[in-house]
Tab-separated table of C-alpha atoms and ligand atoms in Angstrom:
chain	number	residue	atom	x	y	z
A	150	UNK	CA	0.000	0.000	0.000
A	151	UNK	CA	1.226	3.186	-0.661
A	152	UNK	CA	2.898	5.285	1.928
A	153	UNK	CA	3.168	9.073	1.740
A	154	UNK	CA	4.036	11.494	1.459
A	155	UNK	CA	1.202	12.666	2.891
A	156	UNK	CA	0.268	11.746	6.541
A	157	UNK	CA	-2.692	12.063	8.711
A	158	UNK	CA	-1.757	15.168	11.218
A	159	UNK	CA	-2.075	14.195	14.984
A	160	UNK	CA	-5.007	16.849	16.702
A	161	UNK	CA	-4.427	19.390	18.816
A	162	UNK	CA	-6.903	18.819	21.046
A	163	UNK	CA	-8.994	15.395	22.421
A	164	UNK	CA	-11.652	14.274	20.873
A	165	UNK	CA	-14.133	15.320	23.608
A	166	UNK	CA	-12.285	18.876	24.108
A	167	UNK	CA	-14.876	20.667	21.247
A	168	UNK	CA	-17.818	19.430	23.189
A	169	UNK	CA	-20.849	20.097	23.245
A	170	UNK	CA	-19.900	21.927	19.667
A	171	UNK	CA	-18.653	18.806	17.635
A	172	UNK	CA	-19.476	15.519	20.277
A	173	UNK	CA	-16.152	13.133	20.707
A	174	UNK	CA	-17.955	9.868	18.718
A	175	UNK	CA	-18.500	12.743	15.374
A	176	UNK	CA	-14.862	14.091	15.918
A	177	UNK	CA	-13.090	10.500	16.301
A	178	UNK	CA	-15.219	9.229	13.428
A	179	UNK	CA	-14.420	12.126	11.080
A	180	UNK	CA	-10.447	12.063	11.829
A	181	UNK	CA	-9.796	8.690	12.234
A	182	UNK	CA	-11.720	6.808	9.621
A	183	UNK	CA	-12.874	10.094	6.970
A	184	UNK	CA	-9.460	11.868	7.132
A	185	UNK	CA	-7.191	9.374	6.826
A	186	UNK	CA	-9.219	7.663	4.462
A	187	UNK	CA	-8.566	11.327	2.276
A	188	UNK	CA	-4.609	10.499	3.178
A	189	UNK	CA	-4.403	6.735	1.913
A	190	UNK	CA	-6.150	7.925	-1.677
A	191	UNK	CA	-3.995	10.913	-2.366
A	192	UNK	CA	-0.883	8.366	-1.643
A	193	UNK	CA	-2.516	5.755	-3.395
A	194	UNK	CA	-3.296	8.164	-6.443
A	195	UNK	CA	0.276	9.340	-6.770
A	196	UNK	CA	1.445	6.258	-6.566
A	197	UNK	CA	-0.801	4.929	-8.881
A	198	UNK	CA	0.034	8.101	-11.174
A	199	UNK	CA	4.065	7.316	-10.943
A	200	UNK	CA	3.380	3.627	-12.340
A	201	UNK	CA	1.446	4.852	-15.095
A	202	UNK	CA	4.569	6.838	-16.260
A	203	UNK	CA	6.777	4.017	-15.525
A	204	UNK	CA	4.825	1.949	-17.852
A	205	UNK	CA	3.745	4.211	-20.570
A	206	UNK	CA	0.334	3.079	-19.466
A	207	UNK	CA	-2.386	6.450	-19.193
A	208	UNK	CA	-5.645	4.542	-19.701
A	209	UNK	CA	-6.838	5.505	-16.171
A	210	UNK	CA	-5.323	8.733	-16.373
A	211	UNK	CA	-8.712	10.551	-15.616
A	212	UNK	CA	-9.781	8.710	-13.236
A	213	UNK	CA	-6.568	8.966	-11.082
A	214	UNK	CA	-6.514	12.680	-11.885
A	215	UNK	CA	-9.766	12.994	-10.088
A	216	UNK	CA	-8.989	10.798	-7.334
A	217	UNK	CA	-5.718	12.826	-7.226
A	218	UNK	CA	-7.681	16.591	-6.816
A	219	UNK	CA	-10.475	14.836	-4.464
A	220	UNK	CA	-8.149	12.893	-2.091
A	221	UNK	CA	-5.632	15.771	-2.069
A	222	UNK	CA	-7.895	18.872	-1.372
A	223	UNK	CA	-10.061	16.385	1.076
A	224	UNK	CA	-6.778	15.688	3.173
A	225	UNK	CA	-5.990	20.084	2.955
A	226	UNK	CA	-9.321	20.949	3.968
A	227	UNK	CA	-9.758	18.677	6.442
A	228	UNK	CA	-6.016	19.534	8.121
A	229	UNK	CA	-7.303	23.225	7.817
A	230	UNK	CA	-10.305	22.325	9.693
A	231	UNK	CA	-8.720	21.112	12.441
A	232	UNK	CA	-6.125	23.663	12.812
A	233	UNK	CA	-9.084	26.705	12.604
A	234	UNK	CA	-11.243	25.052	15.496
A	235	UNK	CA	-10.154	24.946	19.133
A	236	UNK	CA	-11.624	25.175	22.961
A	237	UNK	CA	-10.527	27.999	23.478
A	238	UNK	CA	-11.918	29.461	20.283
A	239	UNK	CA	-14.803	31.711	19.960
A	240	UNK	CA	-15.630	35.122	20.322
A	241	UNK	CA	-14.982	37.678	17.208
A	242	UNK	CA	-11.771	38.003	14.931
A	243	UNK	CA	-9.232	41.283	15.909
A	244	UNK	CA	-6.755	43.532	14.778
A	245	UNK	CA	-5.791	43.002	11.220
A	246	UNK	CA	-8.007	40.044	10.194
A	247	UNK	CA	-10.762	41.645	11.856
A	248	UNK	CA	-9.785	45.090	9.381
A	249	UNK	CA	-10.144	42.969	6.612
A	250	UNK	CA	-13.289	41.597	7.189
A	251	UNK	CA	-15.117	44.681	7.826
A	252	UNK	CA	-13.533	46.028	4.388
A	253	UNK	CA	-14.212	43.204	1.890
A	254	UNK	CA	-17.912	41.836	3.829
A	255	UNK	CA	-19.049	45.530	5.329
A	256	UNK	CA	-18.894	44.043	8.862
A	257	UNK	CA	-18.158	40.754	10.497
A	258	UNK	CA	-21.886	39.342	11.105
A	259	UNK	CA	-22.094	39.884	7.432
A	260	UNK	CA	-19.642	37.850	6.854
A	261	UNK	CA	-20.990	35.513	9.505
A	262	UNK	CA	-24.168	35.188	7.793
A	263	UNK	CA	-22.609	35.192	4.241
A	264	UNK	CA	-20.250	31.759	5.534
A	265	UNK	CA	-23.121	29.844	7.348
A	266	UNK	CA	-25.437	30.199	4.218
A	267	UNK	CA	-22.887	28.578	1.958
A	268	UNK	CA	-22.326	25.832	4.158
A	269	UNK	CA	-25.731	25.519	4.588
A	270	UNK	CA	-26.875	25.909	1.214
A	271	UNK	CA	-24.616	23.429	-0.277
A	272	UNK	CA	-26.162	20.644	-2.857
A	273	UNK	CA	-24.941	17.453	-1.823
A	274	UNK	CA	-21.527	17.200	-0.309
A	275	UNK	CA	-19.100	20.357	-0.045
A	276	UNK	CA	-17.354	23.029	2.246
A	277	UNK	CA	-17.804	26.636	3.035
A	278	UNK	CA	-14.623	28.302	2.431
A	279	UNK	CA	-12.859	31.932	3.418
A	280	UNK	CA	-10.009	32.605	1.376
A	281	UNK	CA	-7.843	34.594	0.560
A	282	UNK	CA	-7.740	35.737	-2.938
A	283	UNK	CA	-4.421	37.339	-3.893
A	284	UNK	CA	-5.368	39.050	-7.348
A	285	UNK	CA	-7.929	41.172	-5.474
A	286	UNK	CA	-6.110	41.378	-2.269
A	287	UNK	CA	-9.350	40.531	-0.569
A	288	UNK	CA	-11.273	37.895	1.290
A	289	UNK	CA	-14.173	36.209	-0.597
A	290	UNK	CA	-15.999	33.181	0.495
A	291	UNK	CA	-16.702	30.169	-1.428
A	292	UNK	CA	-19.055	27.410	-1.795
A	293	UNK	CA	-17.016	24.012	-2.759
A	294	UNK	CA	-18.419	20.942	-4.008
A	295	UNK	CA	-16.779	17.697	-2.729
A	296	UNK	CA	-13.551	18.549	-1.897
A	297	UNK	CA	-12.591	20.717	-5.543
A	298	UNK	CA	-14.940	21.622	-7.168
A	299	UNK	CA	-16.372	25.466	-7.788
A	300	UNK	CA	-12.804	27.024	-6.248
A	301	UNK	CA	-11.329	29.779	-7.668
A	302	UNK	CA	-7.382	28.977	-8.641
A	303	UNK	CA	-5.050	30.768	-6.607
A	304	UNK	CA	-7.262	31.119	-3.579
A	305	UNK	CA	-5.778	30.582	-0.408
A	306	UNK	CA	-8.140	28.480	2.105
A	307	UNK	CA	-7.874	30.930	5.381
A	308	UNK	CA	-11.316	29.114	7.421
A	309	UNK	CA	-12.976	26.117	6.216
A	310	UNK	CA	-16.613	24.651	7.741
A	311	UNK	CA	-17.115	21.292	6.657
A	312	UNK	CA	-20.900	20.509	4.652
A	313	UNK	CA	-20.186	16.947	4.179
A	314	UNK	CA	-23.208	15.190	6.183
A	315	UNK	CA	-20.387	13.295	8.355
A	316	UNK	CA	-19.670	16.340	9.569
A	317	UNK	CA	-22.559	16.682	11.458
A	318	UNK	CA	-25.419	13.909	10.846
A	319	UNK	CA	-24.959	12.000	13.997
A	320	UNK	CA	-25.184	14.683	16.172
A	321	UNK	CA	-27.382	17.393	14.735
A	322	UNK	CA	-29.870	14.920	12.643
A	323	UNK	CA	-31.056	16.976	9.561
A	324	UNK	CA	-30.691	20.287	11.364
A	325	UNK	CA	-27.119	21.115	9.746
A	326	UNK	CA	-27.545	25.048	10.091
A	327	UNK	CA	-27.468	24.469	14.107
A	328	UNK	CA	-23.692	22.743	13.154
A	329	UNK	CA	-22.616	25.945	11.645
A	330	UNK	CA	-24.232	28.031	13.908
A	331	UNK	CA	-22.515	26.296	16.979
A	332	UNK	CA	-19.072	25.957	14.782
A	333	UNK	CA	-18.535	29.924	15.581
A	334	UNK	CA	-18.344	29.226	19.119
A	335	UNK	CA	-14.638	26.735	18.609
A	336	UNK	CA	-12.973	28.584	16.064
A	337	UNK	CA	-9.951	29.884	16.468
A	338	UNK	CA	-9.298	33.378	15.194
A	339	UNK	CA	-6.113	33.732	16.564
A	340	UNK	CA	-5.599	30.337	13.617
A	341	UNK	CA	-7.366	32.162	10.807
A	342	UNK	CA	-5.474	35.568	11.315
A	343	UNK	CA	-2.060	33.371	11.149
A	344	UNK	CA	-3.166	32.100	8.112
A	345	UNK	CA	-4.647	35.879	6.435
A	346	UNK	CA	-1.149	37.090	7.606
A	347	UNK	CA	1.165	34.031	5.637
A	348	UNK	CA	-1.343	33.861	2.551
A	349	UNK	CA	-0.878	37.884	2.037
A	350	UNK	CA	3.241	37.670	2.802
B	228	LIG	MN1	-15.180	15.934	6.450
């Protein structure tokens, strides 16, 4: 089986420490077996990938070109995820991140309400994204299907909120705008500015 180079990241945290946000059973669950699953098929695809040019063979090249962007940007977002949410997360975004906020969304529960309505709204499986988008030297938020699809190039992923139903379905049932709605209270600004500050340097 192939092995790296990409690896499932240890978390921070335990997997009761976002309750009653995210329960333990969801969090364990979604790292464990939905993560790493991301991690073994972006391995698996490169490898897959390198032994197609080794034998001049590209009959499954689109397949393991998908499987490549899926497994890939499903084992990014999901690291992201982790690293934006903590126990000690909540309140409102300050300083500069907070500055840029208020300039690209006209205020931060507008920007609040804009991010829980793409998660929301999502058909099928997807993420809400905030990113940062270098050309226009702004925020934007984005509405991604699976794990690639409908993102802008060049974006860089500053705050992620996962739409997939494992996400949430075990603990919140079919209410999935309560998820997002309790996903303000873990996440870590102090995370997202870190990330606004190396995406714009
Ligand atoms: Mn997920």
């Amino acid at each position: 089986m192939a092995e790296g180079p990409y690896t499932l990241p240890d978390l921070a945290y335990d997997f009761a420490a976002l309750e009653p946000h995210m329960s333990a059973q969801v969090l364990e669950l979604h790292h464990d077996k939905h993560h790493a699953a991301y991690v073994k098929g972006a391995n698996t695809a490169l490898e897959a990938l390198s032994e197609a040019r080794a034998n001049d063979d590209f009959s499954d090249i689109t397949k393991l070109q998908k499987d490549l962007a899926f497994h890939v940007s499903g084992h990014i977002l999901h690291s992201l995820f982790w690293e934006n949410l903590s126990p000690d997360g909540g309140g409102k975004p300050e300083g500069e991140l907070a500055e840029q906020i208020d300039k690209d969304f006209g205020g931060f529960d507008r920007f609040q309400s804009h991010m829980k309505e793409a998660a929301a709204t999502v058909q099928g499986s997807g993420w809400a994204l905030a990113t940062w988008e270098p050309a226009a030297q702004r925020i934007i938020v984005q509405q991604v299907y699976d794990h690639q699809g409908n993102h802008g190039q060049g974006s860089v992923p500053l705050l992620a909120f996962d739409a997939w139903e494992h996400a949430y379905y075990l603990q919140y049932k079919n209410v999935k705008a309560d998820f997002f709605e309790a996903l303000w209270n873990i996440v870590d600004w102090n995370d997202v500015a870190g990330k606004l500050t190396a995406a714009r340097d």
